[in-house]
mmCIF file of C-alpha atoms in Angstrom:
data_model
loop_
_atom_site.group_PDB
_atom_site.id
_atom_site.type_symbol
_atom_site.label_atom_id
_atom_site.label_comp_id
_atom_site.label_asym_id
_atom_site.label_seq_id
_atom_site.Cartn_x
_atom_site.Cartn_y
_atom_site.Cartn_z
ATOM 1 C CA MET A 433 0.000 0.000 0.000
ATOM 2 C CA LEU A 434 2.790 2.457 0.937
ATOM 3 C CA GLN A 435 4.602 1.766 -2.346
ATOM 4 C CA LYS A 436 1.428 2.317 -4.372
ATOM 5 C CA LEU A 437 0.851 5.638 -2.622
ATOM 6 C CA THR A 438 4.456 6.653 -3.337
ATOM 7 C CA LEU A 439 4.122 5.768 -7.026
ATOM 8 C CA LEU A 440 1.255 8.266 -7.261
ATOM 9 C CA PHE A 441 3.703 11.127 -6.588
ATOM 10 C CA PRO A 442 2.731 13.134 -9.720
ATOM 11 C CA LEU A 443 -0.947 12.955 -8.715
ATOM 12 C CA TRP A 444 -0.234 14.197 -5.174
ATOM 13 C CA MET A 445 1.865 17.018 -6.638
ATOM 14 C CA LEU A 446 -0.930 18.071 -8.989
ATOM 15 C CA ILE A 447 -3.531 17.994 -6.220
ATOM 16 C CA SER A 448 -1.423 19.868 -3.677
ATOM 17 C CA ALA A 449 -0.334 22.518 -6.203
ATOM 18 C CA THR A 450 -3.904 23.153 -7.398
ATOM 19 C CA PHE A 451 -5.200 23.308 -3.833
ATOM 20 C CA ALA A 452 -2.467 25.775 -2.819
ATOM 21 C CA LEU A 453 -3.173 28.045 -5.787
ATOM 22 C CA PHE A 454 -6.803 28.487 -4.834
ATOM 23 C CA ASN A 455 -6.475 28.194 -1.047
ATOM 24 C CA PRO A 456 -3.185 29.952 -0.294
ATOM 25 C CA GLU A 457 -4.236 30.916 3.237
ATOM 26 C CA TRP A 458 -3.850 27.282 4.332
ATOM 27 C CA PHE A 459 -0.082 27.499 3.837
ATOM 28 C CA THR A 460 0.638 30.997 5.186
ATOM 29 C CA SER A 461 2.298 29.767 8.372
ATOM 30 C CA LEU A 462 4.627 27.442 6.440
ATOM 31 C CA ASN A 463 5.976 30.377 4.438
ATOM 32 C CA GLN A 464 7.547 31.866 7.555
ATOM 33 C CA GLY A 465 11.117 31.367 8.798
ATOM 34 C CA SER A 466 13.071 28.231 7.937
ATOM 35 C CA THR A 467 10.174 25.788 7.626
ATOM 36 C CA VAL A 468 10.764 25.009 3.939
ATOM 37 C CA VAL A 469 14.513 24.557 4.564
ATOM 38 C CA LEU A 470 13.840 22.098 7.382
ATOM 39 C CA ILE A 471 11.362 20.120 5.273
ATOM 40 C CA LEU A 472 13.898 19.773 2.440
ATOM 41 C CA ALA A 473 16.564 18.693 4.937
ATOM 42 C CA PHE A 474 14.140 16.016 6.137
ATOM 43 C CA VAL A 475 13.533 14.868 2.539
ATOM 44 C CA MET A 476 17.284 14.554 1.989
ATOM 45 C CA LEU A 477 17.624 12.665 5.277
ATOM 46 C CA CYS A 478 15.065 10.171 3.959
ATOM 47 C CA MET A 479 17.244 9.775 0.863
ATOM 48 C CA GLY A 480 20.304 9.181 3.019
ATOM 49 C CA LEU A 481 18.498 6.468 4.991
ATOM 50 C CA THR A 482 18.090 4.456 1.777
ATOM 51 C CA LEU A 483 21.844 4.470 1.071
ATOM 52 C CA THR A 484 24.590 2.141 2.233
ATOM 53 C CA ILE A 485 28.370 2.117 1.906
ATOM 54 C CA ASP A 486 27.960 -0.523 -0.804
ATOM 55 C CA ASP A 487 26.151 2.025 -2.989
ATOM 56 C CA PHE A 488 29.438 3.933 -3.246
ATOM 57 C CA ARG A 489 31.350 0.783 -4.124
ATOM 58 C CA ARG A 490 29.073 0.399 -7.145
ATOM 59 C CA ILE A 491 30.673 3.491 -8.663
ATOM 60 C CA GLY A 492 33.780 1.425 -9.340
ATOM 61 C CA ARG A 493 31.700 -1.321 -10.931
ATOM 62 C CA MET A 494 29.903 0.969 -13.408
ATOM 63 C CA PRO A 495 32.249 3.947 -13.909
ATOM 64 C CA LYS A 496 31.438 4.654 -17.549
ATOM 65 C CA ALA A 497 27.666 4.915 -17.033
ATOM 66 C CA VAL A 498 28.078 7.006 -13.886
ATOM 67 C CA ALA A 499 30.505 9.345 -15.681
ATOM 68 C CA THR A 500 28.132 9.740 -18.649
ATOM 69 C CA GLY A 501 25.193 10.602 -16.394
ATOM 70 C CA PHE A 502 27.303 12.981 -14.327
ATOM 71 C CA LEU A 503 28.581 14.749 -17.434
ATOM 72 C CA GLY A 504 25.067 15.110 -18.832
ATOM 73 C CA GLN A 505 23.691 16.347 -15.523
ATOM 74 C CA TYR A 506 26.160 19.185 -15.136
ATOM 75 C CA THR A 507 26.601 20.219 -18.775
ATOM 76 C CA ILE A 508 23.329 19.611 -20.637
ATOM 77 C CA MET A 509 20.964 20.971 -17.999
ATOM 78 C CA PRO A 510 22.725 24.250 -17.074
ATOM 79 C CA VAL A 511 23.367 25.138 -20.729
ATOM 80 C CA LEU A 512 19.823 24.143 -21.719
ATOM 81 C CA ALA A 513 18.292 26.189 -18.878
ATOM 82 C CA TRP A 514 20.319 29.262 -19.820
ATOM 83 C CA GLY A 515 19.507 28.825 -23.514
ATOM 84 C CA ILE A 516 15.746 28.470 -22.895
ATOM 85 C CA ALA A 517 15.742 31.510 -20.595
ATOM 86 C CA MET A 518 17.433 33.580 -23.312
ATOM 87 C CA LEU A 519 15.315 32.159 -26.153
ATOM 88 C CA LEU A 520 12.026 32.861 -24.371
ATOM 89 C CA ASN A 521 13.319 36.207 -23.064
ATOM 90 C CA LEU A 522 12.106 35.284 -19.582
ATOM 91 C CA PRO A 523 11.894 37.987 -16.908
ATOM 92 C CA ILE A 524 15.002 37.974 -14.705
ATOM 93 C CA HIS A 525 13.303 36.284 -11.731
ATOM 94 C CA PHE A 526 12.103 33.373 -13.880
ATOM 95 C CA ALA A 527 15.389 33.179 -15.816
ATOM 96 C CA VAL A 528 17.399 32.914 -12.588
ATOM 97 C CA GLY A 529 14.955 30.338 -11.199
ATOM 98 C CA LEU A 530 15.195 28.214 -14.343
ATOM 99 C CA ILE A 531 19.005 28.408 -14.434
ATOM 100 C CA LEU A 532 19.162 27.387 -10.772
ATOM 101 C CA VAL A 533 16.977 24.360 -11.507
ATOM 102 C CA GLY A 534 19.330 23.400 -14.343
ATOM 103 C CA CYS A 535 22.374 23.703 -12.063
ATOM 104 C CA CYS A 536 20.947 21.443 -9.338
ATOM 105 C CA PRO A 537 21.788 17.730 -8.951
ATOM 106 C CA GLY A 538 19.536 14.831 -9.881
ATOM 107 C CA GLY A 539 16.338 14.453 -7.897
ATOM 108 C CA THR A 540 15.402 11.509 -5.713
ATOM 109 C CA ALA A 541 12.233 11.059 -7.779
ATOM 110 C CA SER A 542 14.487 9.818 -10.607
ATOM 111 C CA ASN A 543 15.065 6.584 -8.679
ATOM 112 C CA LEU A 544 11.320 6.004 -8.492
ATOM 113 C CA VAL A 545 10.813 6.800 -12.186
ATOM 114 C CA SER A 546 13.710 4.478 -13.106
ATOM 115 C CA TYR A 547 11.946 1.688 -11.240
ATOM 116 C CA ILE A 548 8.689 2.307 -13.133
ATOM 117 C CA ALA A 549 10.556 2.442 -16.468
ATOM 118 C CA LYS A 550 12.306 -0.907 -15.823
ATOM 119 C CA ALA A 551 15.611 0.936 -15.998
ATOM 120 C CA ASP A 552 18.680 0.284 -13.819
ATOM 121 C CA VAL A 553 17.592 1.458 -10.350
ATOM 122 C CA ALA A 554 20.987 0.722 -8.787
ATOM 123 C CA LEU A 555 22.686 2.900 -11.405
ATOM 124 C CA SER A 556 20.096 5.628 -10.848
ATOM 125 C CA VAL A 557 20.793 5.636 -7.105
ATOM 126 C CA VAL A 558 24.554 5.841 -7.636
ATOM 127 C CA MET A 559 24.221 8.696 -10.145
ATOM 128 C CA THR A 560 21.887 10.610 -7.816
ATOM 129 C CA VAL A 561 24.363 10.194 -4.969
ATOM 130 C CA CYS A 562 27.307 11.357 -7.107
ATOM 131 C CA SER A 563 25.549 14.432 -8.483
ATOM 132 C CA THR A 564 24.170 15.280 -5.035
ATOM 133 C CA LEU A 565 27.561 15.167 -3.341
ATOM 134 C CA ALA A 566 29.125 17.185 -6.182
ATOM 135 C CA ALA A 567 26.364 19.803 -5.884
ATOM 136 C CA ILE A 568 28.113 21.462 -2.949
ATOM 137 C CA ILE A 569 30.766 22.725 -5.409
ATOM 138 C CA LEU A 570 29.177 22.583 -8.869
ATOM 139 C CA THR A 571 25.739 24.080 -8.158
ATOM 140 C CA PRO A 572 27.129 27.376 -6.771
ATOM 141 C CA LEU A 573 29.844 27.622 -9.445
ATOM 142 C CA LEU A 574 27.519 26.867 -12.374
ATOM 143 C CA THR A 575 24.872 29.248 -11.017
ATOM 144 C CA GLN A 576 27.525 31.961 -10.818
ATOM 145 C CA LEU A 577 28.627 31.184 -14.388
ATOM 146 C CA PHE A 578 25.188 31.228 -16.021
ATOM 147 C CA ALA A 579 23.076 33.470 -13.752
ATOM 148 C CA GLY A 580 25.895 35.817 -12.784
ATOM 149 C CA THR A 581 25.446 37.681 -16.057
ATOM 150 C CA LEU A 582 21.887 38.584 -15.003
ATOM 151 C CA VAL A 583 22.098 39.280 -11.263
ATOM 152 C CA PRO A 584 24.755 39.243 -8.520
ATOM 153 C CA VAL A 585 25.147 35.685 -7.210
ATOM 154 C CA ASP A 586 26.169 35.004 -3.608
ATOM 155 C CA THR A 587 28.230 31.877 -4.278
ATOM 156 C CA TRP A 588 29.192 31.467 -0.626
ATOM 157 C CA MET A 589 25.514 31.533 0.416
ATOM 158 C CA LEU A 590 24.696 28.851 -2.168
ATOM 159 C CA PHE A 591 27.594 26.753 -0.910
ATOM 160 C CA LYS A 592 26.494 26.996 2.727
ATOM 161 C CA GLN A 593 22.847 26.254 1.954
ATOM 162 C CA THR A 594 23.721 23.227 -0.202
ATOM 163 C CA LEU A 595 25.928 21.913 2.584
ATOM 164 C CA GLN A 596 23.224 22.410 5.217
ATOM 165 C CA VAL A 597 20.152 21.111 3.412
ATOM 166 C CA VAL A 598 21.687 18.424 1.184
ATOM 167 C CA ILE A 599 25.083 17.096 2.207
ATOM 168 C CA LEU A 600 24.703 17.020 5.993
ATOM 169 C CA PRO A 601 21.263 15.312 6.025
ATOM 170 C CA VAL A 602 22.368 12.728 3.428
ATOM 171 C CA VAL A 603 25.558 11.953 5.359
ATOM 172 C CA LEU A 604 23.533 11.699 8.579
ATOM 173 C CA GLY A 605 21.137 9.261 6.897
ATOM 174 C CA ILE A 606 23.982 7.104 5.610
ATOM 175 C CA THR A 607 25.586 7.123 9.070
ATOM 176 C CA LEU A 608 22.349 6.098 10.776
ATOM 177 C CA ASN A 609 21.859 3.316 8.227
ATOM 178 C CA HIS A 610 25.383 2.055 8.938
ATOM 179 C CA TRP A 611 25.302 2.198 12.745
ATOM 180 C CA LEU A 612 21.590 1.596 13.441
ATOM 181 C CA PRO A 613 20.516 -0.737 10.607
ATOM 182 C CA ASN A 614 17.701 -2.426 12.536
ATOM 183 C CA THR A 615 16.101 0.875 13.491
ATOM 184 C CA VAL A 616 16.438 2.200 9.945
ATOM 185 C CA GLN A 617 14.892 -0.970 8.514
ATOM 186 C CA ARG A 618 11.780 -0.319 10.592
ATOM 187 C CA ILE A 619 11.597 3.242 9.304
ATOM 188 C CA MET A 620 12.437 2.477 5.671
ATOM 189 C CA PRO A 621 8.953 1.425 4.461
ATOM 190 C CA PHE A 622 7.703 4.896 5.363
ATOM 191 C CA ALA A 623 10.690 6.985 4.179
ATOM 192 C CA PRO A 624 9.848 7.268 0.429
ATOM 193 C CA LEU A 625 6.238 8.294 1.099
ATOM 194 C CA LEU A 626 7.326 10.809 3.755
ATOM 195 C CA ALA A 627 9.798 12.283 1.256
ATOM 196 C CA VAL A 628 6.998 12.605 -1.322
ATOM 197 C CA ILE A 629 4.792 14.364 1.229
ATOM 198 C CA GLY A 630 7.662 16.699 2.112
ATOM 199 C CA VAL A 631 8.262 17.725 -1.511
ATOM 200 C CA CYS A 632 4.524 18.267 -2.034
ATOM 201 C CA ILE A 633 4.383 20.545 1.020
ATOM 202 C CA ILE A 634 7.419 22.550 -0.162
ATOM 203 C CA CYS A 635 5.894 23.127 -3.598
ATOM 204 C CA ALA A 636 2.441 23.877 -2.209
ATOM 205 C CA THR A 637 3.989 26.485 0.102
ATOM 206 C CA VAL A 638 5.686 28.218 -2.844
ATOM 207 C CA PHE A 639 2.503 28.046 -4.939
ATOM 208 C CA ALA A 640 0.507 29.561 -2.080
ATOM 209 C CA GLY A 641 3.034 32.318 -1.424
ATOM 210 C CA GLN A 642 3.086 33.425 -5.073
ATOM 211 C CA ALA A 643 -0.380 32.311 -6.215
ATOM 212 C CA GLU A 644 -1.228 35.489 -8.097
ATOM 213 C CA GLY A 645 2.121 35.609 -9.913
ATOM 214 C CA ILE A 646 1.850 31.957 -10.908
ATOM 215 C CA ARG A 647 -1.670 32.335 -12.287
ATOM 216 C CA HIS A 648 -0.550 35.388 -14.279
ATOM 217 C CA HIS A 649 2.558 33.719 -15.779
ATOM 218 C CA ILE A 650 1.488 30.068 -15.823
ATOM 219 C CA GLY A 651 1.818 29.712 -19.613
ATOM 220 C CA GLU A 652 5.469 30.753 -19.904
ATOM 221 C CA LEU A 653 6.373 28.839 -16.737
ATOM 222 C CA ILE A 654 4.916 25.607 -18.080
ATOM 223 C CA LEU A 655 6.556 26.140 -21.482
ATOM 224 C CA ALA A 656 9.993 26.896 -20.016
ATOM 225 C CA THR A 657 10.045 23.948 -17.584
ATOM 226 C CA ALA A 658 8.568 21.553 -20.159
ATOM 227 C CA LEU A 659 11.300 22.481 -22.661
ATOM 228 C CA LEU A 660 13.984 22.112 -19.989
ATOM 229 C CA HIS A 661 12.987 18.658 -18.770
ATOM 230 C CA ALA A 662 11.880 17.247 -22.125
ATOM 231 C CA GLY A 663 15.172 18.465 -23.576
ATOM 232 C CA GLY A 664 17.047 16.870 -20.674
ATOM 233 C CA PHE A 665 15.376 13.494 -21.239
ATOM 234 C CA PHE A 666 16.057 13.604 -24.978
ATOM 235 C CA LEU A 667 19.648 14.859 -24.845
ATOM 236 C CA GLY A 668 20.486 12.570 -21.929
ATOM 237 C CA TYR A 669 19.260 9.577 -23.920
ATOM 238 C CA THR A 670 21.141 10.772 -27.016
ATOM 239 C CA LEU A 671 24.367 11.211 -25.036
ATOM 240 C CA ALA A 672 24.025 7.718 -23.569
ATOM 241 C CA ARG A 673 23.255 6.216 -26.951
ATOM 242 C CA TYR A 674 26.328 7.699 -28.606
ATOM 243 C CA SER A 675 28.391 6.595 -25.600
ATOM 244 C CA SER A 676 27.482 2.986 -26.490
ATOM 245 C CA HIS A 677 25.470 2.046 -23.389
ATOM 246 C CA ASP A 678 22.860 -0.711 -23.247
ATOM 247 C CA LYS A 679 19.154 0.121 -23.386
ATOM 248 C CA GLN A 680 18.639 -0.069 -19.619
ATOM 249 C CA SER A 681 21.506 2.304 -18.966
ATOM 250 C CA MET A 682 20.329 4.691 -21.707
ATOM 251 C CA ARG A 683 16.928 4.922 -20.059
ATOM 252 C CA THR A 684 18.490 5.460 -16.649
ATOM 253 C CA ILE A 685 20.850 8.187 -17.818
ATOM 254 C CA SER A 686 18.017 9.928 -19.667
ATOM 255 C CA ILE A 687 15.871 9.964 -16.534
ATOM 256 C CA GLU A 688 18.734 11.071 -14.317
ATOM 257 C CA VAL A 689 19.679 13.963 -16.594
ATOM 258 C CA GLY A 690 16.098 15.115 -17.140
ATOM 259 C CA MET A 691 14.980 15.123 -13.496
ATOM 260 C CA GLN A 692 16.426 17.706 -11.116
ATOM 261 C CA ASN A 693 16.319 18.251 -7.374
ATOM 262 C CA SER A 694 13.940 21.155 -7.896
ATOM 263 C CA GLY A 695 13.141 21.246 -4.191
ATOM 264 C CA LEU A 696 16.752 22.313 -3.650
ATOM 265 C CA ALA A 697 16.326 25.000 -6.326
ATOM 266 C CA ILE A 698 13.330 26.352 -4.398
ATOM 267 C CA VAL A 699 15.253 26.606 -1.132
ATOM 268 C CA LEU A 700 18.399 28.047 -2.710
ATOM 269 C CA SER A 701 16.486 30.664 -4.679
ATOM 270 C CA LYS A 702 14.581 31.753 -1.541
ATOM 271 C CA GLN A 703 17.815 32.077 0.432
ATOM 272 C CA ALA A 704 20.239 33.398 -2.183
ATOM 273 C CA PHE A 705 17.920 35.673 -4.180
ATOM 274 C CA PRO A 706 15.615 37.374 -1.647
ATOM 275 C CA LEU A 707 15.082 40.307 -4.020
ATOM 276 C CA LEU A 708 13.603 37.923 -6.628
ATOM 277 C CA PRO A 709 10.521 36.563 -4.814
ATOM 278 C CA LEU A 710 9.174 34.869 -7.939
ATOM 279 C CA ALA A 711 12.371 32.867 -8.602
ATOM 280 C CA PRO A 712 11.333 29.903 -6.372
ATOM 281 C CA VAL A 713 8.142 29.535 -8.408
ATOM 282 C CA VAL A 714 10.126 28.009 -11.288
ATOM 283 C CA GLY A 715 11.392 25.250 -9.004
ATOM 284 C CA ALA A 716 7.840 24.446 -7.874
ATOM 285 C CA ILE A 717 6.559 24.238 -11.462
ATOM 286 C CA SER A 718 9.647 22.198 -12.336
ATOM 287 C CA VAL A 719 8.874 19.532 -9.710
ATOM 288 C CA LEU A 720 5.430 19.079 -11.172
ATOM 289 C CA MET A 721 6.657 19.108 -14.776
ATOM 290 C CA HIS A 722 9.534 16.642 -14.477
ATOM 291 C CA SER A 723 7.374 14.311 -12.364
ATOM 292 C CA LEU A 724 4.605 14.261 -14.969
ATOM 293 C CA LEU A 725 6.921 13.983 -17.994
ATOM 294 C CA GLY A 726 9.173 11.440 -16.286
ATOM 295 C CA SER A 727 6.244 9.280 -15.231
ATOM 296 C CA LEU A 728 4.755 9.406 -18.740
ATOM 297 C CA LEU A 729 8.099 8.429 -20.267
ATOM 298 C CA ALA A 730 8.492 5.621 -17.719
ATOM 299 C CA VAL A 731 5.070 4.175 -18.527
ATOM 300 C CA ILE A 732 5.860 4.246 -22.274
ATOM 301 C CA TRP A 733 9.186 2.480 -21.724
ATOM 302 C CA ARG A 734 7.670 -0.038 -19.321
ATOM 303 C CA SER A 735 5.083 -1.029 -21.919
ATOM 304 C CA GLN A 736 7.784 -1.710 -24.528
ATOM 305 C CA LYS A 737 9.566 -5.006 -24.882
ATOM 306 C CA THR A 738 13.119 -4.750 -23.571
#
């Protein structure tokens, strides 16, 4: 039952986002202080609880696939986000939000989508871990490179926030899994669903806080995020294909490149760009978009003969 509820992640996202748009007062209290930051840290802790030391050993057993996914994650998506922002002539707040999404690591939802698509879940987990750990350096630097031409970027702030809400919770989760395996095993059946709920709450909070702005700009937001994630899926698959990977790995790399940790983009944009209140909105739309597109792609692949 818990797994079935988790697999309905795109549906819960759609429901929570729609509800928040038309009932923003329900989420007013969550928009105060560090609530959203703490929720994301909890989501990343849930991710860490699913990881073991052996997951890192797998990197040595599949280096080529991991390297291809890593390369695609941190080259295709930032360049694509910047290019779409320029092509659509997005307002600065949306352009910065989209670039920040493109500079973020792979999202935990990619592991779920890989499972649905009959891709290589183990490879997906390893690639998510690698891109997540690298985010502490690459996300601030790439954001500075691509968004720094539009607005001043506080690279140090991005570094500190990524460390606090991503790296530390993930490392804590891995540590707990290593030293308290029996306790973690009892928690594990609930962790994926709790992470889904956490992401839904984060996005609903952003939708509620900027409901009027979202309703006014919904068309260009949907177009920009759809182009970003659809382009990521396509170019990720193309990169994997021309790198001579098998079909399972091609699907996995495509999913990993196309799906971002947009929840992180929301938190970072709120903290690092306080003068751009609409920037986090792009991350919220992005979560919904890559979940829907990724799930659709996964269902298509699952229905095909491998």
